[in-house]
Amino acid sequence: MQATMPDRTPDTLYQRIADQLAASIRAGTLGRGDRLASVRELARQQGVSMATVVQAYRTLEDARLIEARPRSGYFVAGRTGVRRAAEPETTPLPPQAQPVAVRSLAAQVMSLVHDPAFVSFGAVWPGADLFQEERVRRAVTRAAQRHRASLCRYPTGSGAAEFRRAVARHALALGCRLDPEHIVSTTGCQAAISLCLRAVTQPGDVVALESPTSFGFLELLESMHLRALEIPTHPRHGLSVDALSLALDTQPVKAILAVPTLANPMGSCMPVPERRRLAQLVARHRVPLIEDVLYNPLCAHDDQRRAVRSFDDAGWVMLCGSYSKTMAPGVRVGYVEAGRWTEEVKHLKAVHSGSFTELMELALADLLMQPGLESGFRQLRNTVAARLEEARALAAESFPRGTRITDPPGGYILWVELPAGSDAMALYQACLRERICIAPGSLFSTTGRYGHCIRLGLGGRWTDAQRQALRRVGELAHGVVPAGGAAA
Ligand SMILES: Cc1ncc(COP(=O)(O)O)c(C=O)c1O
């Protein structure tokens, strides 16, 4: 998909130029692969500075309408002559809440992520090549030098003050004003969600979430003996607020766990009006929403990054995030701002993990406060967008006809729906025999509805070996489609 440009009035020069070019691309006056004027040429033609043109081109890059090719200039994005796969449709109506049992398969998939003998598309762990390793290393060294005492001091409390301040500042980009005093640091986003679930549920309770959903969430629910109520989810627009509203009216939902930006695995992003409705709905029903904002910086537009929490002024939304997928996976520091449950979450953290990872938090605070943060995110988004586009095209060529593939506006994941009746577990086994790991669809739900789907995590290495392996997964998929094509 080529993302649409955000709606707004062209109130600055660069926006006006970007809007004119976007209109020409949409009208087909500028076709896929066409070369755009150089920065210098366009600046001269339009009578503006080169910086204005660069900003206009960046805006179009963020919207994935154009792409920069090293030493060649800017081109209209997209490839010509490539088969494009259709996207999946909204997932079905919610059944009853279900107990969860995904643990052993999830463990098997995750165990192969770092096995050098395998090409792994199983996890969503981004590889080191996507990050500024040297910058992270220097920040960790600086933290150790500047805060020597912290190594031999028992840390207690909610987290390093510098880190909590940096998170509050970063949250402004999500539209949220947070009090650093209410922020609690965690070891990653998963730990933040775990604290929130502990604060608001008891074993046996029902938690509503997207369908399909992250298997990490299902593992959490399983470990806490919670039941999952899966809510229909649209591959582009995310969780259906109407279906959730029905579920809240009819079922004993104790908490909602949602990823409004780049939900895992479908990559959907809720439109802003739906985010607002979701905030109003949970406040009306007085049910906590655990909002996961870990992927938000991977979307280019403010609207897509805006947190549901920004519409909540009564503390019903518990905001959870981390920088594992956007800055420094190895540092794995996250945070939670738990609204009404802040004190409870602080207490649970003290009881369960006791302290915090002070040095890593200080290093992350350093990274978050450095200039160039947004341009680092932009670079990451562009690299990953080009990769996803390439992977999508490869998959469209090699997978069986009738396969549907998501087209997310960012992130590292493709969700692939094989023709109905295909056996994704058989594909998983066939891939393992060829030392390729994928994540079978059954891992992402308790309903058994995604037995014909797979998730491809594309954050790891991306070389010819991965390209070839991806083509091979597509070829092997032909062997798991029911005879005669899609089953009725
Ligand atoms: C939606 C979502 N939330 C949370 C996590 C875990 O984040 P962290 O590594 O920071 O614990 C993942 C990891 O894949 C994820 O996909």
Short mmCIF file of C-alpha atoms and ligand atoms in Angstrom, two decimals:
data_model
loop_
_atom_site.label_atom_id
_atom_site.label_comp_id
_atom_site.label_asym_id
_atom_site.label_seq_id
_atom_site.Cartn_x
_atom_site.Cartn_y
_atom_site.Cartn_z
CA MET A 1 0.00 0.00 0.00
CA GLN A 2 1.11 3.49 -0.58
CA ALA A 3 0.05 5.41 2.48
CA THR A 4 -2.17 8.42 1.94
CA MET A 5 -0.89 11.85 2.82
CA PRO A 6 -2.44 13.21 6.01
CA ASP A 7 -5.35 15.64 5.56
CA ARG A 8 -4.35 19.21 6.35
CA THR A 9 -4.19 22.61 4.79
CA PRO A 10 -0.95 23.30 2.94
CA ASP A 11 0.14 26.03 5.30
CA THR A 12 3.86 25.83 4.66
CA LEU A 13 5.91 25.94 1.51
CA TYR A 14 7.25 22.41 1.76
CA GLN A 15 3.75 21.03 2.37
CA ARG A 16 2.45 22.84 -0.70
CA ILE A 17 5.21 21.31 -2.85
CA ALA A 18 4.67 17.87 -1.30
CA ASP A 19 0.92 18.11 -1.90
CA GLN A 20 1.38 19.11 -5.55
CA LEU A 21 3.72 16.20 -6.18
CA ALA A 22 1.46 13.78 -4.29
CA ALA A 23 -1.47 14.88 -6.48
CA SER A 24 0.59 14.27 -9.65
CA ILE A 25 1.55 10.81 -8.42
CA ARG A 26 -2.03 9.91 -7.56
CA ALA A 27 -3.28 11.20 -10.91
CA GLY A 28 -0.67 9.05 -12.67
CA THR A 29 1.09 12.07 -14.21
CA LEU A 30 4.14 10.79 -12.40
CA GLY A 31 4.21 6.99 -12.73
CA ARG A 32 5.84 4.32 -10.59
CA GLY A 33 9.60 4.33 -11.00
CA ASP A 34 9.67 7.82 -12.60
CA ARG A 35 12.62 9.93 -11.54
CA LEU A 36 11.77 13.22 -9.80
CA ALA A 37 13.61 16.48 -10.37
CA SER A 38 16.80 16.77 -8.37
CA VAL A 39 16.64 18.83 -5.19
CA ARG A 40 18.61 21.61 -6.89
CA GLU A 41 16.41 21.59 -10.04
CA LEU A 42 13.15 21.67 -8.12
CA ALA A 43 14.40 24.40 -5.79
CA ARG A 44 15.24 26.50 -8.86
CA GLN A 45 11.93 25.73 -10.61
CA GLN A 46 9.87 26.61 -7.53
CA GLY A 47 11.99 29.52 -6.36
CA VAL A 48 12.49 27.97 -2.90
CA SER A 49 15.50 26.85 -0.88
CA MET A 50 16.97 23.37 -1.27
CA ALA A 51 16.13 22.70 2.41
CA THR A 52 12.43 23.26 1.59
CA VAL A 53 12.60 20.74 -1.24
CA VAL A 54 14.41 18.22 0.96
CA GLN A 55 11.66 18.56 3.54
CA ALA A 56 8.97 18.12 0.88
CA TYR A 57 10.70 14.98 -0.41
CA ARG A 58 11.00 13.63 3.14
CA THR A 59 7.29 14.13 3.66
CA LEU A 60 6.60 12.16 0.49
CA GLU A 61 9.09 9.48 1.56
CA ASP A 62 7.30 9.15 4.89
CA ALA A 63 4.05 8.73 3.00
CA ARG A 64 5.81 6.05 0.94
CA LEU A 65 4.94 7.85 -2.27
CA ILE A 66 8.56 8.30 -3.30
CA GLU A 67 11.86 6.66 -2.45
CA ALA A 68 15.45 7.87 -2.38
CA ARG A 69 17.96 5.70 -4.23
CA PRO A 70 21.56 6.20 -3.16
CA ARG A 71 23.49 8.37 -5.63
CA SER A 72 20.58 8.29 -8.14
CA GLY A 73 18.01 10.68 -6.69
CA TYR A 74 14.33 10.42 -5.84
CA PHE A 75 11.86 8.14 -7.64
CA VAL A 76 8.12 7.49 -7.48
CA ALA A 77 7.81 4.47 -5.17
CA GLY A 78 6.60 1.04 -6.18
CA ARG A 79 7.72 -1.48 -8.67
CA THR A 80 6.33 -2.01 -12.12
CA GLY A 81 5.45 -5.46 -13.40
CA VAL A 82 5.22 -7.02 -9.92
CA ARG A 83 2.28 -9.23 -8.96
CA ARG A 84 0.55 -7.66 -5.99
CA ALA A 85 -1.29 -9.76 -3.44
CA ALA A 86 -4.73 -8.82 -2.13
CA GLU A 87 -5.07 -7.96 1.56
CA PRO A 88 -6.97 -10.05 4.13
CA GLU A 89 -10.45 -9.06 5.32
CA THR A 90 -11.83 -8.25 8.78
CA THR A 91 -11.53 -11.21 11.13
CA PRO A 92 -14.77 -12.94 12.21
CA LEU A 93 -17.21 -12.24 15.04
CA PRO A 94 -16.12 -12.99 18.61
CA PRO A 95 -16.84 -16.45 19.98
CA GLN A 96 -16.89 -17.00 23.75
CA ALA A 97 -13.79 -16.28 25.83
CA GLN A 98 -11.32 -19.16 25.69
CA PRO A 99 -8.58 -20.50 27.94
CA VAL A 100 -5.13 -20.17 26.33
CA ALA A 101 -2.58 -22.87 25.42
CA VAL A 102 0.12 -21.66 23.05
CA ARG A 103 3.16 -22.06 25.28
CA SER A 104 5.04 -25.01 23.80
CA LEU A 105 4.70 -24.02 20.13
CA ALA A 106 5.68 -20.44 20.97
CA ALA A 107 8.79 -21.67 22.79
CA GLN A 108 9.79 -23.79 19.79
CA VAL A 109 9.46 -20.87 17.37
CA MET A 110 11.40 -18.52 19.65
CA SER A 111 14.18 -21.06 20.29
CA LEU A 112 15.19 -20.90 16.62
CA VAL A 113 15.49 -17.13 16.36
CA HIS A 114 19.20 -16.99 17.09
CA ASP A 115 20.10 -20.43 15.69
CA PRO A 116 22.60 -19.68 12.90
CA ALA A 117 21.58 -22.87 11.10
CA PHE A 118 18.11 -21.41 10.50
CA VAL A 119 16.69 -18.52 8.54
CA SER A 120 14.13 -17.22 10.99
CA PHE A 121 11.00 -15.30 10.16
CA GLY A 122 9.51 -16.54 13.43
CA ALA A 123 10.07 -13.59 15.76
CA VAL A 124 9.66 -9.83 15.47
CA TRP A 125 13.10 -9.18 16.86
CA PRO A 126 14.74 -6.46 14.83
CA GLY A 127 18.38 -7.10 13.91
CA ALA A 128 21.36 -5.03 15.01
CA ASP A 129 21.92 -3.70 11.48
CA LEU A 130 18.75 -1.60 11.82
CA PHE A 131 20.09 0.38 14.76
CA GLN A 132 22.90 2.77 15.49
CA GLU A 133 24.89 0.25 17.49
CA GLU A 134 27.81 2.57 18.11
CA ARG A 135 25.54 5.29 19.45
CA VAL A 136 23.90 2.85 21.87
CA ARG A 137 27.28 1.51 22.99
CA ARG A 138 28.56 5.02 23.67
CA ALA A 139 25.43 5.90 25.66
CA VAL A 140 25.87 2.80 27.84
CA THR A 141 29.56 3.63 28.40
CA ARG A 142 28.72 7.24 29.26
CA ALA A 143 26.06 6.11 31.74
CA ALA A 144 28.55 3.78 33.45
CA GLN A 145 31.14 6.57 33.65
CA ARG A 146 28.81 9.31 34.85
CA HIS A 147 26.89 7.21 37.34
CA ARG A 148 29.63 5.04 38.82
CA ALA A 149 27.89 4.82 42.16
CA SER A 150 24.84 3.16 40.64
CA LEU A 151 26.74 -0.08 40.04
CA CYS A 152 27.13 -0.77 43.74
CA ARG A 153 23.88 0.72 44.96
CA TYR A 154 20.64 -1.18 45.35
CA PRO A 155 18.09 0.61 43.15
CA THR A 156 14.59 0.92 44.55
CA GLY A 157 11.53 2.82 43.45
CA SER A 158 9.87 3.52 40.11
CA GLY A 159 12.94 3.93 37.93
CA ALA A 160 15.73 6.40 37.14
CA ALA A 161 14.35 9.94 37.25
CA GLU A 162 16.19 10.90 34.03
CA PHE A 163 14.56 8.00 32.21
CA ARG A 164 11.08 8.82 33.47
CA ARG A 165 11.53 12.44 32.37
CA ALA A 166 12.74 11.33 28.93
CA VAL A 167 9.71 9.04 28.57
CA ALA A 168 7.36 11.90 29.51
CA ARG A 169 9.00 14.04 26.85
CA HIS A 170 8.81 11.28 24.25
CA ALA A 171 5.13 10.71 25.11
CA LEU A 172 4.37 14.21 23.82
CA ALA A 173 4.88 12.76 20.33
CA LEU A 174 2.04 10.36 21.15
CA GLY A 175 -0.16 13.28 22.17
CA CYS A 176 0.14 12.43 25.89
CA ARG A 177 1.11 14.66 28.79
CA LEU A 178 2.48 12.37 31.46
CA ASP A 179 3.76 13.20 34.91
CA PRO A 180 7.23 11.59 35.28
CA GLU A 181 6.29 10.80 38.88
CA HIS A 182 3.58 8.45 37.60
CA ILE A 183 5.83 6.59 35.18
CA VAL A 184 7.24 3.24 36.24
CA SER A 185 10.18 1.68 34.41
CA THR A 186 10.06 -1.99 33.44
CA THR A 187 12.20 -4.55 31.66
CA GLY A 188 10.47 -4.12 28.33
CA CYS A 189 6.90 -3.68 27.23
CA GLN A 190 5.91 -7.27 27.98
CA ALA A 191 6.76 -6.72 31.66
CA ALA A 192 4.76 -3.48 31.66
CA ILE A 193 1.70 -5.29 30.29
CA SER A 194 2.19 -8.09 32.78
CA LEU A 195 2.12 -5.60 35.68
CA CYS A 196 -1.05 -4.01 34.32
CA LEU A 197 -2.81 -7.36 33.92
CA ARG A 198 -1.84 -8.33 37.44
CA ALA A 199 -3.20 -5.03 38.74
CA VAL A 200 -6.64 -5.37 37.18
CA THR A 201 -7.43 -9.10 36.84
CA GLN A 202 -7.79 -12.32 38.81
CA PRO A 203 -7.29 -15.87 37.46
CA GLY A 204 -10.29 -16.89 35.34
CA ASP A 205 -11.11 -13.32 34.25
CA VAL A 206 -11.84 -12.39 30.64
CA VAL A 207 -9.48 -10.11 28.71
CA ALA A 208 -10.58 -8.72 25.34
CA LEU A 209 -7.94 -8.33 22.65
CA GLU A 210 -7.44 -8.10 18.89
CA SER A 211 -7.89 -11.18 16.75
CA PRO A 212 -5.35 -12.36 15.72
CA THR A 213 -3.11 -11.12 18.51
CA SER A 214 0.53 -11.31 19.59
CA PHE A 215 1.42 -14.76 20.90
CA GLY A 216 3.43 -13.02 23.61
CA PHE A 217 0.12 -11.66 24.93
CA LEU A 218 -1.48 -15.09 24.77
CA GLU A 219 1.46 -16.56 26.68
CA LEU A 220 0.98 -13.90 29.36
CA LEU A 221 -2.73 -14.70 29.64
CA GLU A 222 -1.94 -18.40 29.80
CA SER A 223 0.56 -17.90 32.61
CA MET A 224 -2.01 -15.91 34.61
CA HIS A 225 -4.90 -18.29 33.89
CA LEU A 226 -6.85 -15.55 32.12
CA ARG A 227 -9.32 -16.18 29.31
CA ALA A 228 -9.01 -14.47 25.92
CA LEU A 229 -12.00 -12.89 24.21
CA GLU A 230 -10.94 -12.13 20.65
CA ILE A 231 -12.49 -9.12 18.99
CA PRO A 232 -12.83 -8.80 15.18
CA THR A 233 -10.00 -6.77 13.74
CA HIS A 234 -9.64 -5.13 10.34
CA PRO A 235 -6.21 -5.51 8.71
CA ARG A 236 -5.94 -1.75 8.16
CA HIS A 237 -8.21 -0.15 10.76
CA GLY A 238 -7.58 -2.48 13.67
CA LEU A 239 -9.83 -3.47 16.53
CA SER A 240 -13.55 -3.08 15.79
CA VAL A 241 -14.85 -0.65 18.41
CA ASP A 242 -18.44 -1.69 17.55
CA ALA A 243 -17.68 -5.36 18.21
CA LEU A 244 -15.87 -4.46 21.41
CA SER A 245 -18.85 -2.40 22.52
CA LEU A 246 -21.11 -5.40 21.98
CA ALA A 247 -18.70 -7.60 23.93
CA LEU A 248 -18.64 -5.13 26.83
CA ASP A 249 -22.44 -5.12 26.89
CA THR A 250 -22.74 -8.90 26.92
CA GLN A 251 -19.64 -10.43 28.50
CA PRO A 252 -17.78 -10.03 31.81
CA VAL A 253 -14.70 -8.32 30.31
CA LYS A 254 -12.27 -7.25 33.05
CA ALA A 255 -9.62 -5.61 30.85
CA ILE A 256 -8.87 -4.81 27.23
CA LEU A 257 -5.40 -5.23 25.78
CA ALA A 258 -4.87 -3.46 22.47
CA VAL A 259 -2.17 -2.29 20.08
CA PRO A 260 -3.84 0.59 18.20
CA THR A 261 -0.69 1.30 16.16
CA LEU A 262 0.78 -1.54 14.11
CA ALA A 263 -1.01 -4.34 15.91
CA ASN A 264 0.93 -7.57 15.94
CA PRO A 265 0.47 -9.55 13.63
CA MET A 266 -1.79 -7.63 11.19
CA GLY A 267 -0.03 -4.26 11.29
CA SER A 268 -3.34 -2.38 11.51
CA CYS A 269 -3.60 1.23 12.68
CA MET A 270 -6.82 2.55 14.17
CA PRO A 271 -8.07 5.80 12.64
CA VAL A 272 -8.11 8.74 15.06
CA PRO A 273 -11.92 8.91 15.45
CA GLU A 274 -11.90 5.23 16.46
CA ARG A 275 -9.17 5.89 19.00
CA ARG A 276 -11.32 8.61 20.51
CA ARG A 277 -14.37 6.32 20.54
CA LEU A 278 -12.33 3.60 22.21
CA ALA A 279 -11.25 5.96 24.99
CA GLN A 280 -14.86 7.04 25.51
CA LEU A 281 -16.11 3.44 25.47
CA VAL A 282 -13.74 2.21 28.17
CA ALA A 283 -14.51 5.22 30.34
CA ARG A 284 -18.25 4.62 29.97
CA HIS A 285 -17.88 0.95 30.91
CA ARG A 286 -15.25 1.71 33.56
CA VAL A 287 -13.02 -1.03 32.16
CA PRO A 288 -9.24 -0.56 31.94
CA LEU A 289 -7.61 -0.45 28.52
CA ILE A 290 -4.00 -1.59 28.46
CA GLU A 291 -2.61 0.27 25.46
CA ASP A 292 0.63 -0.96 23.91
CA VAL A 293 2.46 1.87 22.11
CA LEU A 294 5.71 0.05 21.45
CA TYR A 295 5.49 0.32 17.66
CA ASN A 296 4.15 3.90 17.45
CA PRO A 297 7.42 5.54 16.31
CA LEU A 298 7.46 3.15 13.35
CA CYS A 299 4.54 5.02 11.75
CA ALA A 300 5.23 8.20 9.85
CA HIS A 301 2.11 10.22 10.64
CA ASP A 302 1.08 11.95 13.84
CA ASP A 303 -2.42 10.51 13.47
CA GLN A 304 -1.11 6.96 13.40
CA ARG A 305 1.18 7.59 16.36
CA ARG A 306 -1.39 9.30 18.54
CA ALA A 307 -2.17 7.19 21.60
CA VAL A 308 -5.71 6.36 22.73
CA ARG A 309 -4.42 7.55 26.08
CA SER A 310 -4.33 11.10 24.67
CA PHE A 311 -8.15 11.04 24.64
CA ASP A 312 -8.45 9.75 28.18
CA ASP A 313 -8.59 12.27 30.98
CA ALA A 314 -9.96 9.97 33.66
CA GLY A 315 -7.15 7.41 33.90
CA TRP A 316 -8.86 4.39 32.31
CA VAL A 317 -6.04 3.83 29.83
CA MET A 318 -2.82 2.24 31.07
CA LEU A 319 -0.01 3.18 28.69
CA CYS A 320 2.74 0.61 28.08
CA GLY A 321 5.77 0.98 25.85
CA SER A 322 9.44 0.23 25.33
CA TYR A 323 12.30 0.98 22.98
CA SER A 324 13.06 -2.64 22.12
CA LYS A 325 11.82 -2.32 18.55
CA THR A 326 12.79 1.22 17.79
CA MET A 327 16.12 2.09 19.44
CA ALA A 328 17.97 -0.59 21.32
CA PRO A 329 16.60 -4.17 21.50
CA GLY A 330 19.41 -5.35 23.76
CA VAL A 331 18.72 -2.66 26.35
CA ARG A 332 15.10 -3.83 26.70
CA VAL A 333 13.87 -1.08 28.93
CA GLY A 334 10.18 -0.20 28.97
CA TYR A 335 7.69 1.78 30.97
CA VAL A 336 4.10 1.98 32.14
CA GLU A 337 1.90 4.87 33.16
CA ALA A 338 -1.03 3.08 34.71
CA GLY A 339 -3.59 5.86 35.20
CA ARG A 340 -5.95 4.94 38.05
CA TRP A 341 -3.80 1.91 38.87
CA THR A 342 -0.50 3.77 39.25
CA GLU A 343 -0.05 3.01 42.96
CA GLU A 344 -1.05 -0.61 42.50
CA VAL A 345 1.42 -1.03 39.63
CA LYS A 346 4.22 0.62 41.63
CA HIS A 347 3.54 -1.79 44.45
CA LEU A 348 3.42 -4.82 42.15
CA LYS A 349 6.70 -3.82 40.59
CA ALA A 350 8.29 -3.47 44.01
CA VAL A 351 7.00 -6.91 45.01
CA HIS A 352 7.80 -8.77 41.79
CA SER A 353 11.00 -7.28 40.44
CA GLY A 354 11.95 -5.04 43.33
CA SER A 355 14.12 -2.59 41.52
CA PHE A 356 15.10 -1.29 38.13
CA THR A 357 17.93 -1.49 35.65
CA GLU A 358 19.39 1.90 36.45
CA LEU A 359 22.37 1.96 34.08
CA MET A 360 20.32 0.86 31.10
CA GLU A 361 17.62 3.40 31.90
CA LEU A 362 20.22 6.14 32.13
CA ALA A 363 21.69 5.08 28.80
CA LEU A 364 18.27 5.13 27.20
CA ALA A 365 17.46 8.51 28.72
CA ASP A 366 20.68 9.79 27.16
CA LEU A 367 19.65 8.39 23.75
CA LEU A 368 16.11 9.78 24.01
CA MET A 369 17.37 13.26 24.83
CA GLN A 370 19.93 13.43 22.02
CA PRO A 371 19.16 15.52 18.94
CA GLY A 372 18.36 13.54 15.81
CA LEU A 373 15.95 11.14 17.50
CA GLU A 374 13.20 11.72 14.94
CA SER A 375 15.57 11.48 11.98
CA GLY A 376 16.81 8.15 13.38
CA PHE A 377 13.20 6.90 13.50
CA ARG A 378 12.65 8.17 9.96
CA GLN A 379 15.67 6.32 8.67
CA LEU A 380 14.51 3.14 10.40
CA ARG A 381 11.01 3.52 8.93
CA ASN A 382 12.35 3.99 5.43
CA THR A 383 14.71 1.02 5.61
CA VAL A 384 12.00 -1.24 6.92
CA ALA A 385 9.37 0.06 4.47
CA ALA A 386 11.62 -0.76 1.52
CA ARG A 387 12.25 -4.22 2.95
CA LEU A 388 8.57 -4.92 3.54
CA GLU A 389 7.69 -3.82 0.05
CA GLU A 390 10.33 -6.12 -1.39
CA ALA A 391 9.22 -9.03 0.79
CA ARG A 392 5.59 -8.47 -0.16
CA ALA A 393 6.48 -8.52 -3.85
CA LEU A 394 8.57 -11.70 -3.43
CA ALA A 395 5.73 -13.35 -1.55
CA ALA A 396 3.16 -12.30 -4.15
CA GLU A 397 5.27 -14.00 -6.82
CA SER A 398 5.98 -17.24 -5.00
CA PHE A 399 2.95 -18.02 -2.81
CA PRO A 400 -0.10 -19.84 -4.26
CA ARG A 401 -2.75 -17.81 -6.07
CA GLY A 402 -5.48 -16.64 -3.73
CA THR A 403 -2.98 -15.84 -0.94
CA ARG A 404 -3.72 -12.58 0.85
CA ILE A 405 -1.00 -10.51 2.46
CA THR A 406 -1.29 -7.51 4.74
CA ASP A 407 0.16 -4.19 3.62
CA PRO A 408 0.93 -2.34 6.87
CA PRO A 409 2.03 1.31 7.04
CA GLY A 410 5.17 0.36 8.98
CA GLY A 411 6.65 -2.26 11.27
CA TYR A 412 8.40 -5.54 10.67
CA ILE A 413 5.55 -7.95 10.10
CA LEU A 414 3.55 -9.47 7.25
CA TRP A 415 0.51 -11.61 7.97
CA VAL A 416 -0.14 -14.09 5.20
CA GLU A 417 -3.50 -15.78 4.66
CA LEU A 418 -3.11 -18.84 2.45
CA PRO A 419 -6.12 -20.07 0.47
CA ALA A 420 -8.86 -21.42 2.79
CA GLY A 421 -8.24 -24.94 4.03
CA SER A 422 -4.44 -24.70 3.66
CA ASP A 423 -2.52 -26.33 6.49
CA ALA A 424 -0.09 -23.76 7.92
CA MET A 425 1.19 -26.24 10.55
CA ALA A 426 2.21 -28.59 7.72
CA LEU A 427 3.93 -25.61 6.07
CA TYR A 428 5.69 -24.81 9.34
CA GLN A 429 6.99 -28.41 9.55
CA ALA A 430 8.04 -28.43 5.88
CA CYS A 431 9.92 -25.16 6.41
CA LEU A 432 11.66 -26.49 9.53
CA ARG A 433 12.94 -29.43 7.48
CA GLU A 434 14.61 -26.88 5.20
CA ARG A 435 15.92 -24.87 8.15
CA ILE A 436 13.51 -22.00 7.78
CA CYS A 437 11.35 -20.90 10.68
CA ILE A 438 7.97 -19.17 10.26
CA ALA A 439 5.26 -18.59 12.85
CA PRO A 440 2.11 -20.66 12.16
CA GLY A 441 -1.22 -18.82 12.48
CA SER A 442 -2.57 -21.05 15.25
CA LEU A 443 -0.15 -19.30 17.62
CA PHE A 444 -2.00 -16.01 17.33
CA SER A 445 -5.42 -17.03 18.54
CA THR A 446 -7.32 -19.33 20.86
CA THR A 447 -10.11 -19.79 18.32
CA GLY A 448 -8.44 -22.14 15.85
CA ARG A 449 -9.46 -19.76 13.06
CA TYR A 450 -6.03 -19.04 11.66
CA GLY A 451 -4.88 -22.55 10.78
CA HIS A 452 -4.34 -21.38 7.19
CA CYS A 453 -2.24 -18.30 8.11
CA ILE A 454 1.38 -17.56 8.89
CA ARG A 455 3.24 -14.57 10.28
CA LEU A 456 6.50 -13.47 8.74
CA GLY A 457 8.79 -11.42 10.99
CA LEU A 458 11.14 -9.42 8.75
CA GLY A 459 13.13 -7.44 11.30
CA GLY A 460 16.15 -9.77 11.33
CA ARG A 461 18.93 -9.98 8.77
CA TRP A 462 17.89 -9.21 5.20
CA THR A 463 20.29 -10.70 2.68
CA ASP A 464 19.96 -12.93 -0.37
CA ALA A 465 19.67 -15.92 1.99
CA GLN A 466 16.50 -14.42 3.50
CA ARG A 467 15.10 -13.50 0.07
CA GLN A 468 15.69 -17.01 -1.18
CA ALA A 469 14.21 -18.52 1.98
CA LEU A 470 11.11 -16.38 1.61
CA ARG A 471 10.63 -17.55 -1.97
CA ARG A 472 11.07 -21.12 -0.75
CA VAL A 473 8.35 -20.68 1.89
CA GLY A 474 6.05 -19.59 -0.96
CA GLU A 475 6.98 -22.61 -3.06
CA LEU A 476 6.44 -24.99 -0.13
CA ALA A 477 3.06 -23.36 0.52
CA HIS A 478 1.80 -24.80 -2.79
CA GLY A 479 2.07 -28.23 -1.15
CA VAL A 480 -0.31 -27.39 1.73
CA VAL A 481 -3.18 -25.92 -0.31
CA PRO A 482 -6.11 -28.40 -0.43
CA ALA A 483 -6.45 -30.36 -3.69
CA GLY A 484 -8.46 -28.36 -6.19
CA GLY A 485 -7.42 -25.02 -4.64
CA ALA A 486 -9.21 -23.27 -1.80
CA ALA A 487 -11.59 -25.36 0.30
CA ALA A 488 -15.16 -24.14 0.40
C1 LIG B 1 2.81 -5.85 20.38
C2 LIG B 1 4.01 -6.20 21.22
N1 LIG B 1 4.08 -5.76 22.49
C3 LIG B 1 5.15 -6.06 23.27
C4 LIG B 1 6.20 -6.82 22.80
C5 LIG B 1 7.36 -7.09 23.71
O1 LIG B 1 8.11 -5.94 23.88
P1 LIG B 1 9.44 -5.92 24.78
O2 LIG B 1 10.49 -6.66 24.01
O3 LIG B 1 9.79 -4.51 24.97
O4 LIG B 1 9.10 -6.60 26.05
C6 LIG B 1 6.15 -7.31 21.48
C7 LIG B 1 7.25 -8.14 20.97
O5 LIG B 1 7.22 -8.72 19.93
C8 LIG B 1 5.03 -6.99 20.67
O6 LIG B 1 4.94 -7.42 19.40
#
